[in-house]
């Protein structure tokens, strides 16, 4: 009996040793990928490759790729390699190469790195994740919903939501409470996008526990489990496809699908026409031609008209407008107010511009007034430089690519990670990069800089479709806040500011806490 147990133990140990050796040999073989191509890479280790700090949530993804960028740049390299576990990622450093990948050689890099599966994950069929021809077709259909004419059309909704913003702020000021500004502007942008994308009054400014706010926050949850799922959708998307897993939480998917279904049914049954994205998406679904200067009909009078957008596709677009729209803009406003609270002279400069322009427009916040605020643009652009809400751009190589002026060949299926945070903090392009200086965005300075040095909205055909809307809601929020309140930093804000490691969209880990004083 003892002999039998001993031999079983020996057999088991032998199997374990073989498995461990195979595992190590396989890993080492994977780690030879960049060396075999002559591409420099920092020393990887088992099991995380180069991504130990990232996976263990010691460093946010933006700072991780900034670190890698700095290491490559310091060695005078134009690109380098990285391993996420055993998955190789190509990291361009040289700005001409970045431009090639994102714009000039777009035909080789048409897709984002992200998983997509209509069956297991209906909300995943949105513009950001769609690939190849499907993406191209949908992008062409959705582009008319984001023209300046459509922005003008939706503008009043944004202004209407700002009344709630003033009410909430007044309460904090009266009670002399420190303000978690990200939470307040997050509720403001939730109300705006909820209204424009879903056609729903989310009332999250009035009620912080509103369902929309709660589900929106759940999407950006920074718990270890959710952060790892998000990292995997970016770096190993095939896991979700092969195992038919959903990258979105079930409750979040059900909530958004139900809201869209109810709204669509209600509008179609009652022929409701409203100035928002939902109306434009319904027109696409019902194959009605979208025209630039009027709202147009809700339904086509051709009974055999083929739907250009299915119900699931429509829901997924509402979802991505919501998700891509509220957190990015509220992050931008938050960091801008943080910097302006540290430097009250710049704050006053912007307030002066706001007052001057609004006076010209009879004190009214109008679309044209927003367009005239040049210093506001500079402050927002500088905020997006220092704190890019999307700190890394991803591309999947969709056609074999010879990296210009090198022998390196990227095969179809290779992943490229563009280190936006590293580039936008590079002293070669932005001297004294930690300084918040809106004048970096004067016409002269912009003209003297490489166009790939500042890409917070991405670049090329895959760049952010919602740029105009994102900037517009950020401007309206800042206008209302700075016109009515003076801001200073509250000591609850960490100094120096640290970034939340589990969050993909840039966020301050202890929040940004401000004091506000009402301007009479
Ligand atoms: C300050 C605000 C915003 C920032 C910084 C931002 C940033 C970005 C970035 C970096 C990308 C990827 C670009 C690339 O890969 O080259 C992107 C894509 C996208 N954004 Fe935005 N965004 C903002 C606001 C918005 C808003 C308000 C909406 C919708 C209402 C939106 C919808 C989208 C969509 C649908 C895509 C995917 C485009 C495609 O793949 O064709 N974004 N955004």
Coordinates of C-alpha atoms and ligand atoms in Angstrom, one line a residue:
X1 CA 0.0 0.0 0.0
X2 CA 2.8 2.4 1.1
X3 CA 4.7 1.4 -2.0
X4 CA 1.7 2.2 -4.2
X5 CA 1.2 5.6 -2.6
X6 CA 4.9 6.4 -3.0
X7 CA 4.9 5.5 -6.7
X8 CA 1.8 7.6 -7.3
X9 CA 3.5 10.5 -5.6
X10 CA 6.5 10.0 -7.8
X11 CA 4.4 9.8 -10.9
X12 CA 2.5 13.0 -9.9
X13 CA 5.8 14.8 -9.2
X14 CA 7.2 13.8 -12.6
X15 CA 4.0 15.0 -14.4
X16 CA 4.2 18.3 -12.5
X17 CA 7.9 18.7 -13.4
X18 CA 7.2 18.0 -17.1
X19 CA 4.2 20.4 -17.1
X20 CA 6.2 23.2 -15.3
X21 CA 9.2 22.7 -17.7
X22 CA 6.9 22.8 -20.8
X23 CA 5.2 25.9 -19.4
X24 CA 8.6 27.6 -18.9
X25 CA 10.0 26.5 -22.2
X26 CA 6.8 27.8 -24.0
X27 CA 6.9 31.1 -22.1
X28 CA 10.6 31.5 -23.0
X29 CA 9.8 30.8 -26.7
X30 CA 7.0 33.4 -26.6
X31 CA 9.5 35.9 -25.0
X32 CA 11.8 35.4 -28.0
X33 CA 9.3 37.1 -30.3
X34 CA 10.8 40.6 -30.2
X35 CA 14.4 39.5 -30.1
X36 CA 13.9 37.4 -33.2
X37 CA 12.7 40.5 -35.0
X38 CA 15.5 42.7 -33.7
X39 CA 13.1 44.8 -31.7
X40 CA 14.2 46.0 -28.2
X41 CA 12.2 45.1 -25.2
X42 CA 12.6 45.5 -21.5
X43 CA 13.3 42.2 -19.8
X44 CA 10.1 40.2 -19.4
X45 CA 9.4 37.7 -16.6
X46 CA 7.0 34.8 -16.0
X47 CA 4.1 35.1 -15.8
X48 CA 3.2 38.7 -16.4
X49 CA 5.8 39.5 -19.1
X50 CA 6.4 43.3 -18.7
X51 CA 3.0 43.9 -17.2
X52 CA 3.6 43.1 -13.5
X53 CA 3.0 46.6 -12.3
X54 CA -0.1 46.9 -14.5
X55 CA -1.7 43.6 -13.6
X56 CA -1.0 44.1 -9.8
X57 CA -2.6 47.5 -10.1
X58 CA 0.5 49.4 -9.0
X59 CA 0.5 51.5 -12.1
X60 CA -2.4 52.8 -14.3
X61 CA -2.3 51.8 -18.0
X62 CA -1.4 55.4 -19.1
X63 CA 1.6 55.6 -16.7
X64 CA 2.7 52.0 -17.6
X65 CA 3.0 52.9 -21.3
X66 CA 4.5 56.3 -20.4
X67 CA 7.2 54.4 -18.5
X68 CA 7.8 52.1 -21.5
X69 CA 7.9 55.1 -23.9
X70 CA 10.4 56.9 -21.7
X71 CA 12.6 53.8 -21.5
X72 CA 12.6 53.4 -25.3
X73 CA 13.1 57.1 -26.0
X74 CA 16.0 57.3 -23.6
X75 CA 17.7 54.7 -25.7
X76 CA 17.0 56.7 -28.9
X77 CA 14.6 54.0 -30.3
X78 CA 11.9 54.6 -32.8
X79 CA 9.8 51.7 -31.4
X80 CA 10.0 48.8 -29.0
X81 CA 8.3 45.7 -27.9
X82 CA 6.3 44.8 -24.8
X83 CA 4.8 41.6 -23.4
X84 CA 1.4 41.5 -21.7
X85 CA 1.8 38.0 -20.1
X86 CA 3.0 36.2 -23.3
X87 CA 1.2 38.4 -25.8
X88 CA 3.6 40.7 -27.7
X89 CA 2.6 44.4 -28.2
X90 CA 4.3 46.8 -30.6
X91 CA 4.9 50.2 -29.1
X92 CA 5.8 53.1 -31.6
X93 CA 7.8 56.0 -30.2
X94 CA 8.7 58.0 -33.3
X95 CA 5.9 60.4 -34.3
X96 CA 6.2 59.9 -38.0
X97 CA 5.6 56.2 -37.3
X98 CA 2.7 57.0 -35.1
X99 CA 1.2 59.1 -37.9
X100 CA 1.8 56.3 -40.4
X101 CA 0.0 53.7 -38.2
X102 CA -3.0 55.9 -37.3
X103 CA -3.5 57.8 -40.5
X104 CA -1.3 57.3 -43.6
X105 CA -1.1 53.5 -43.5
X106 CA -4.6 53.1 -42.0
X107 CA -5.4 50.3 -44.5
X108 CA -3.0 48.1 -42.4
X109 CA -4.5 49.0 -39.1
X110 CA -8.3 49.4 -39.4
X111 CA -9.4 47.9 -36.1
X112 CA -9.3 48.7 -32.4
X113 CA -8.1 45.9 -30.1
X114 CA -11.3 44.8 -28.4
X115 CA -13.6 41.8 -28.3
X116 CA -16.9 41.6 -30.1
X117 CA -19.7 39.0 -30.0
X118 CA -23.2 39.9 -30.8
X119 CA -24.7 36.7 -29.3
X120 CA -23.0 36.6 -25.9
X121 CA -22.5 40.4 -25.6
X122 CA -25.2 42.3 -27.6
X123 CA -23.9 45.7 -26.5
X124 CA -20.5 44.9 -28.0
X125 CA -21.6 45.6 -31.6
X126 CA -20.9 49.3 -31.3
X127 CA -18.8 51.6 -33.4
X128 CA -15.7 51.5 -31.2
X129 CA -15.4 47.7 -31.4
X130 CA -16.7 46.9 -34.9
X131 CA -14.1 45.8 -37.3
X132 CA -13.3 46.0 -41.0
X133 CA -16.1 46.6 -43.5
X134 CA -18.8 46.5 -40.8
X135 CA -17.1 49.3 -39.0
X136 CA -16.6 51.3 -42.2
X137 CA -20.2 51.0 -43.2
X138 CA -21.5 52.0 -39.8
X139 CA -19.0 54.9 -39.4
X140 CA -20.3 56.3 -42.7
X141 CA -23.9 56.0 -41.5
X142 CA -23.2 57.6 -38.1
X143 CA -21.0 60.4 -39.4
X144 CA -24.0 62.7 -40.3
X145 CA -25.3 62.5 -36.7
X146 CA -22.2 64.4 -35.5
X147 CA -22.0 67.3 -37.8
X148 CA -21.9 70.9 -36.5
X149 CA -25.5 71.3 -37.7
X150 CA -26.6 68.4 -35.4
X151 CA -24.5 69.8 -32.5
X152 CA -26.3 73.1 -32.9
X153 CA -29.6 71.3 -32.9
X154 CA -28.9 69.5 -29.6
X155 CA -27.3 72.5 -27.9
X156 CA -30.3 73.6 -26.0
X157 CA -30.5 70.2 -24.2
X158 CA -27.1 70.8 -22.8
X159 CA -28.0 74.3 -21.6
X160 CA -31.2 72.9 -20.0
X161 CA -29.1 70.4 -18.0
X162 CA -26.9 73.2 -16.7
X163 CA -29.8 74.5 -14.5
X164 CA -29.5 71.4 -12.4
X165 CA -25.8 71.9 -12.1
X166 CA -26.2 75.4 -10.6
X167 CA -28.8 74.1 -8.1
X168 CA -26.5 71.3 -6.8
X169 CA -23.5 73.7 -6.6
X170 CA -25.5 76.3 -4.7
X171 CA -26.4 73.7 -2.1
X172 CA -22.8 72.8 -1.5
X173 CA -21.8 76.5 -1.4
X174 CA -24.5 77.3 1.1
X175 CA -23.5 74.4 3.3
X176 CA -19.8 75.3 3.0
X177 CA -19.0 71.7 2.0
X178 CA -16.0 70.5 0.0
X179 CA -17.0 69.5 -3.5
X180 CA -16.1 66.2 -5.1
X181 CA -16.1 67.9 -8.5
X182 CA -15.7 64.7 -10.6
X183 CA -19.0 63.4 -9.0
X184 CA -20.8 66.7 -9.8
X185 CA -19.6 67.0 -13.4
X186 CA -20.1 63.3 -13.9
X187 CA -23.8 63.7 -12.9
X188 CA -24.0 66.7 -15.3
X189 CA -22.6 64.8 -18.3
X190 CA -24.7 61.7 -17.4
X191 CA -27.8 63.9 -17.6
X192 CA -26.7 65.3 -20.9
X193 CA -25.8 62.1 -22.6
X194 CA -28.7 60.3 -21.1
X195 CA -31.0 62.9 -22.6
X196 CA -29.2 63.1 -26.0
X197 CA -28.5 59.4 -26.5
X198 CA -31.4 57.8 -24.8
X199 CA -33.9 60.6 -24.8
X200 CA -34.4 60.2 -21.1
X201 CA -34.4 62.6 -18.2
X202 CA -31.9 60.8 -15.9
X203 CA -32.1 63.4 -13.1
X204 CA -28.8 62.3 -11.7
X205 CA -28.0 65.9 -10.7
X206 CA -31.2 65.9 -8.6
X207 CA -30.8 62.3 -7.5
X208 CA -27.2 60.9 -7.3
X209 CA -28.7 57.4 -6.8
X210 CA -30.6 57.5 -10.1
X211 CA -30.4 54.3 -12.1
X212 CA -28.5 55.8 -15.0
X213 CA -25.8 57.2 -12.7
X214 CA -25.5 53.9 -10.9
X215 CA -25.2 51.8 -14.0
X216 CA -22.8 54.3 -15.6
X217 CA -20.6 54.1 -12.6
X218 CA -20.8 50.3 -12.6
X219 CA -19.3 50.3 -16.1
X220 CA -16.3 52.2 -14.9
X221 CA -16.0 50.2 -11.6
X222 CA -12.4 49.9 -10.5
X223 CA -12.8 46.7 -8.5
X224 CA -9.9 44.2 -9.1
X225 CA -12.3 41.8 -11.0
X226 CA -13.7 44.5 -13.3
X227 CA -10.2 46.0 -14.0
X228 CA -8.8 42.7 -14.9
X229 CA -11.8 42.0 -17.3
X230 CA -11.2 45.4 -18.9
X231 CA -7.4 44.7 -19.3
X232 CA -8.2 41.3 -20.9
X233 CA -10.6 42.9 -23.4
X234 CA -7.8 45.1 -24.5
X235 CA -4.9 42.6 -24.5
X236 CA -6.5 39.1 -25.0
X237 CA -9.9 39.7 -26.6
X238 CA -10.0 36.3 -28.1
X239 CA -10.5 34.8 -24.6
X240 CA -14.0 36.4 -24.6
X241 CA -14.8 35.3 -28.2
X242 CA -13.6 31.7 -27.7
X243 CA -15.3 31.2 -24.4
X244 CA -18.3 33.2 -25.4
X245 CA -18.0 35.4 -22.4
X246 CA -19.4 38.9 -22.0
X247 CA -17.1 41.7 -21.2
X248 CA -20.1 43.7 -19.8
X249 CA -21.8 42.8 -16.6
X250 CA -25.2 41.1 -17.2
X251 CA -27.1 43.7 -15.1
X252 CA -25.6 46.6 -17.1
X253 CA -26.4 44.9 -20.4
X254 CA -30.0 44.2 -19.3
X255 CA -30.5 47.7 -18.0
X256 CA -29.4 49.5 -21.2
X257 CA -31.1 47.0 -23.6
X258 CA -34.4 47.5 -21.7
X259 CA -34.2 51.3 -21.6
X260 CA -33.5 51.4 -25.4
X261 CA -36.3 49.0 -26.2
X262 CA -38.9 50.9 -24.2
X263 CA -37.8 54.3 -25.6
X264 CA -37.9 53.0 -29.2
X265 CA -41.3 51.5 -28.8
X266 CA -42.7 54.6 -27.1
X267 CA -41.4 56.9 -29.8
X268 CA -42.5 54.8 -32.7
X269 CA -45.9 54.2 -31.3
X270 CA -46.5 57.8 -30.4
X271 CA -44.5 59.3 -33.4
X272 CA -42.3 61.3 -31.0
X273 CA -39.7 63.5 -32.6
X274 CA -37.0 64.9 -30.4
X275 CA -33.7 66.8 -31.2
X276 CA -31.3 64.0 -30.0
X277 CA -29.0 61.1 -31.1
X278 CA -31.9 58.7 -30.4
X279 CA -34.0 60.4 -33.1
X280 CA -31.1 60.2 -35.6
X281 CA -30.5 56.5 -34.8
X282 CA -34.2 55.8 -35.2
X283 CA -34.1 57.4 -38.6
X284 CA -31.2 55.2 -39.5
X285 CA -33.1 52.1 -38.2
X286 CA -36.1 53.2 -40.3
X287 CA -34.0 54.0 -43.3
X288 CA -35.0 57.7 -43.3
X289 CA -32.4 60.0 -45.0
X290 CA -30.7 62.2 -42.4
X291 CA -30.7 65.8 -43.6
X292 CA -28.4 68.5 -42.3
X293 CA -30.8 71.3 -41.4
X294 CA -34.0 69.8 -40.3
X295 CA -35.1 67.1 -38.0
X296 CA -36.8 65.0 -40.7
X297 CA -39.4 62.2 -40.2
X298 CA -39.2 59.4 -37.8
X299 CA -40.3 56.7 -40.2
X300 CA -39.9 56.1 -43.9
X301 CA -43.0 56.1 -46.0
X302 CA -41.5 53.4 -48.2
X303 CA -42.9 50.2 -46.6
X304 CA -40.2 48.0 -48.1
X305 CA -37.3 50.1 -46.8
X306 CA -34.6 47.9 -45.4
X307 CA -33.4 48.8 -41.9
X308 CA -29.9 50.2 -41.9
X309 CA -29.5 49.5 -38.2
X310 CA -31.0 46.6 -36.3
X311 CA -32.5 47.0 -32.8
X312 CA -29.4 45.5 -31.2
X313 CA -27.1 47.7 -33.2
X314 CA -29.2 50.8 -32.3
X315 CA -29.0 49.9 -28.6
X316 CA -25.2 49.3 -28.8
X317 CA -24.7 52.7 -30.4
X318 CA -26.7 54.4 -27.7
X319 CA -24.6 52.5 -25.2
X320 CA -21.3 53.5 -26.7
X321 CA -22.3 57.2 -27.0
X322 CA -23.2 57.1 -23.3
X323 CA -20.1 55.2 -22.1
X324 CA -17.7 57.0 -24.4
X325 CA -19.3 60.4 -23.8
X326 CA -20.0 61.0 -20.1
X327 CA -16.8 59.8 -18.4
X328 CA -14.3 61.3 -20.9
X329 CA -15.9 64.7 -20.7
X330 CA -16.4 64.8 -17.0
X331 CA -12.7 63.7 -16.5
X332 CA -11.6 66.6 -18.8
X333 CA -13.7 69.2 -16.8
X334 CA -12.4 67.7 -13.5
X335 CA -8.7 68.0 -14.4
X336 CA -9.2 71.4 -15.9
X337 CA -10.9 72.7 -12.8
X338 CA -8.1 71.1 -10.7
X339 CA -5.5 73.0 -12.6
X340 CA -7.4 76.2 -12.6
X341 CA -7.9 75.9 -8.8
X342 CA -4.2 75.6 -8.4
X343 CA -3.6 78.6 -10.6
X344 CA -6.3 81.2 -9.8
X345 CA -4.8 83.7 -12.2
X346 CA -5.4 81.4 -15.2
X347 CA -8.9 80.7 -13.7
X348 CA -9.7 84.5 -13.8
X349 CA -8.4 84.8 -17.4
X350 CA -10.8 82.2 -18.5
X351 CA -13.7 83.7 -16.4
X352 CA -12.9 87.1 -18.0
X353 CA -13.2 85.5 -21.5
X354 CA -16.5 83.8 -20.5
X355 CA -18.0 87.1 -19.2
X356 CA -16.8 89.1 -22.2
X357 CA -18.2 86.6 -24.8
X358 CA -21.5 86.1 -23.0
X359 CA -22.0 89.8 -22.7
X360 CA -21.8 90.0 -26.5
X361 CA -24.5 87.3 -26.7
X362 CA -26.9 89.1 -24.3
X363 CA -25.8 87.0 -21.3
X364 CA -27.0 83.8 -23.1
X365 CA -25.1 80.5 -23.4
X366 CA -25.4 79.9 -27.1
X367 CA -23.6 77.6 -29.6
X368 CA -22.0 80.6 -31.3
X369 CA -20.8 82.0 -28.0
X370 CA -19.1 78.7 -27.2
X371 CA -17.4 78.8 -30.6
X372 CA -15.9 82.2 -29.8
X373 CA -14.2 81.1 -26.6
X374 CA -10.6 80.8 -27.8
X375 CA -8.9 80.7 -24.4
X376 CA -11.4 78.1 -23.2
X377 CA -10.2 75.9 -26.1
X378 CA -6.6 76.4 -25.1
X379 CA -7.4 75.4 -21.5
X380 CA -9.3 72.3 -22.6
X381 CA -6.6 71.3 -25.0
X382 CA -3.9 71.7 -22.4
X383 CA -6.0 69.6 -20.0
X384 CA -6.3 66.9 -22.6
X385 CA -2.5 67.0 -23.1
X386 CA -1.6 66.7 -19.5
X387 CA -4.5 64.3 -18.6
X388 CA -5.6 62.4 -21.7
X389 CA -8.8 60.6 -20.6
X390 CA -7.9 57.8 -23.1
X391 CA -4.2 57.4 -22.3
X392 CA -3.4 54.7 -24.8
X393 CA -4.7 54.1 -28.4
X394 CA -4.8 50.5 -29.7
X395 CA -4.7 49.2 -33.2
X396 CA -4.8 45.7 -34.6
X397 CA -2.7 45.0 -37.7
X398 CA -5.2 43.9 -40.3
X399 CA -2.7 43.5 -43.2
X400 CA 1.0 42.6 -43.0
X401 CA 3.0 45.7 -42.4
X402 CA 6.6 46.6 -43.1
X403 CA 7.6 49.1 -40.5
X404 CA 9.1 52.0 -42.6
X405 CA 12.9 52.3 -42.7
X406 CA 13.4 49.0 -40.9
X407 CA 13.4 45.2 -41.5
X408 CA 10.6 44.7 -39.0
X409 CA 7.5 43.1 -40.3
X410 CA 4.2 43.1 -38.3
X411 CA 2.1 40.2 -39.2
X412 CA -1.7 40.4 -39.5
X413 CA -3.2 40.1 -36.0
X414 CA -0.3 41.9 -34.2
X415 CA -1.4 44.4 -31.6
X416 CA -0.1 48.0 -31.5
X417 CA -0.3 50.2 -28.4
X418 CA 0.3 53.9 -28.9
X419 CA 1.6 55.5 -25.7
X420 CA -0.4 58.8 -25.7
X421 CA 0.5 59.7 -22.1
X422 CA 4.2 59.3 -22.8
X423 CA 4.2 61.3 -26.0
X424 CA 2.1 64.1 -24.5
X425 CA 4.5 64.4 -21.6
X426 CA 7.7 64.3 -23.7
X427 CA 9.8 67.4 -23.0
X428 CA 10.9 67.4 -26.6
X429 CA 7.4 68.3 -27.8
X430 CA 6.1 69.9 -24.6
X431 CA 9.0 71.6 -22.6
X432 CA 8.5 71.5 -18.8
X433 CA 5.6 68.9 -19.3
X434 CA 4.3 69.0 -15.8
X435 CA 3.5 72.7 -16.1
X436 CA -0.1 73.5 -17.1
X437 CA 0.3 76.1 -19.8
X438 CA -2.6 76.8 -22.1
X439 CA -0.4 78.9 -24.4
X440 CA 1.1 75.7 -25.7
X441 CA -2.1 75.8 -27.9
X442 CA -1.6 79.2 -29.4
X443 CA -1.9 79.0 -33.2
X444 CA 1.8 79.5 -33.6
X445 CA 2.8 76.8 -31.1
X446 CA 0.4 74.4 -32.7
X447 CA 1.7 75.0 -36.1
X448 CA 5.3 74.4 -34.9
X449 CA 4.5 70.9 -33.5
X450 CA 4.2 67.5 -35.1
X451 CA 0.5 66.7 -35.5
X452 CA 1.0 63.3 -33.8
X453 CA 2.3 64.9 -30.6
X454 CA -1.2 65.6 -29.4
X455 CA -3.9 63.0 -30.0
X456 CA -6.3 62.9 -27.1
X457 CA -9.1 62.1 -29.6
X458 CA -7.0 59.7 -31.6
X459 CA -6.2 60.3 -35.3
X460 CA -7.0 59.1 -38.8
X461 CA -10.3 57.5 -39.9
X462 CA -10.8 55.8 -36.5
X463 CA -10.5 59.1 -34.5
X464 CA -13.3 60.0 -32.0
X465 CA -16.5 60.6 -33.8
X466 CA -17.9 62.5 -30.8
X467 CA -15.1 65.1 -30.5
X468 CA -17.5 68.0 -31.2
X469 CA -20.0 66.8 -28.7
X470 CA -17.4 66.1 -26.1
X471 CA -15.8 69.5 -26.3
X472 CA -19.2 71.2 -26.5
X473 CA -20.5 69.7 -23.2
X474 CA -17.1 70.3 -21.5
X475 CA -17.3 74.0 -22.6
X476 CA -20.9 74.4 -21.4
X477 CA -20.1 72.8 -18.0
X478 CA -17.0 75.0 -17.5
X479 CA -18.8 78.1 -18.6
X480 CA -21.6 77.6 -16.1
X481 CA -19.3 76.8 -13.3
X482 CA -16.7 79.5 -13.8
X483 CA -19.3 82.2 -14.5
X484 CA -21.0 81.5 -11.2
X485 CA -18.2 80.3 -8.8
X486 CA -14.6 80.9 -7.8
X487 CA -12.8 77.7 -7.1
X488 CA -9.9 76.8 -4.8
X489 CA -8.3 73.5 -3.9
X490 CA -9.6 71.8 -0.8
X491 CA -6.9 70.0 1.3
X492 CA -8.7 66.7 0.8
X493 CA -7.2 66.6 -2.7
X494 CA -4.0 64.7 -2.6
X495 CA -0.8 66.6 -3.4
X496 CA 0.8 65.6 -5.7
X497 CA -2.2 64.1 -7.4
X498 CA -2.0 60.3 -7.8
X499 CA -3.8 58.3 -10.5
X500 CA -6.3 55.5 -9.9
X501 CA -4.4 52.3 -11.0
X502 CA -7.5 50.2 -11.8
X503 CA -9.1 52.8 -14.1
X504 CA -8.6 52.8 -17.8
X505 CA -10.0 56.4 -18.2
X506 CA -7.6 58.6 -16.3
X507 CA -8.9 59.4 -12.8
X508 CA -7.4 60.9 -9.6
X509 CA -7.3 58.2 -6.9
X510 CA -8.5 60.3 -4.0
X511 CA -10.8 62.4 -6.2
X512 CA -10.5 66.2 -6.8
X513 CA -12.0 68.1 -3.9
X514 CA -12.6 71.8 -4.4
X515 CA -14.0 74.8 -2.4
X516 CA -16.4 77.0 -4.3
X517 CA -17.5 80.6 -3.6
X518 CA -20.5 82.0 -5.3
X519 CA -19.9 85.1 -7.5
X520 CA -22.7 87.5 -6.8
Ligands
LIG1 C1 -13.4 64.8 -24.1 C2 -14.2 63.9 -24.6 C3 -13.7 62.7 -25.4 C4 -12.5 62.1 -25.6 C5 -11.2 62.6 -25.0 C6 -12.6 61.0 -26.5 C7 -11.6 60.2 -26.9 C8 -11.7 59.2 -27.8 C9 -10.6 58.4 -28.3 C10 -9.2 58.5 -27.9 C11 -11.1 57.5 -29.2 C12 -10.3 56.4 -30.0 C13 -9.7 57.1 -31.2 C14 -8.7 56.3 -31.9 O1 -8.5 55.1 -31.7 O2 -8.0 56.9 -32.8 C15 -12.5 57.7 -29.3 C16 -13.4 57.0 -30.1 C17 -14.8 57.1 -30.0 N1 -15.5 58.1 -29.3 FE1 -14.7 59.5 -28.2 N2 -13.9 60.9 -26.8 C18 -14.7 61.9 -26.2 C19 -16.0 62.1 -26.3 C20 -16.9 61.3 -27.0 C21 -18.3 61.5 -27.1 C22 -19.1 62.7 -26.4 C23 -18.9 60.5 -27.8 C24 -20.3 60.3 -28.2 C25 -21.3 61.0 -28.0 C26 -17.7 59.7 -28.2 C27 -17.9 58.6 -29.0 C28 -16.8 57.8 -29.5 C29 -17.0 56.7 -30.4 C30 -18.3 56.1 -30.9 C31 -15.7 56.3 -30.8 C32 -15.3 55.1 -31.7 C33 -15.0 55.7 -33.1 C34 -14.6 54.6 -34.1 O3 -14.1 53.6 -33.8 O4 -15.0 54.9 -35.3 N3 -16.6 60.2 -27.7 N4 -12.9 58.7 -28.4

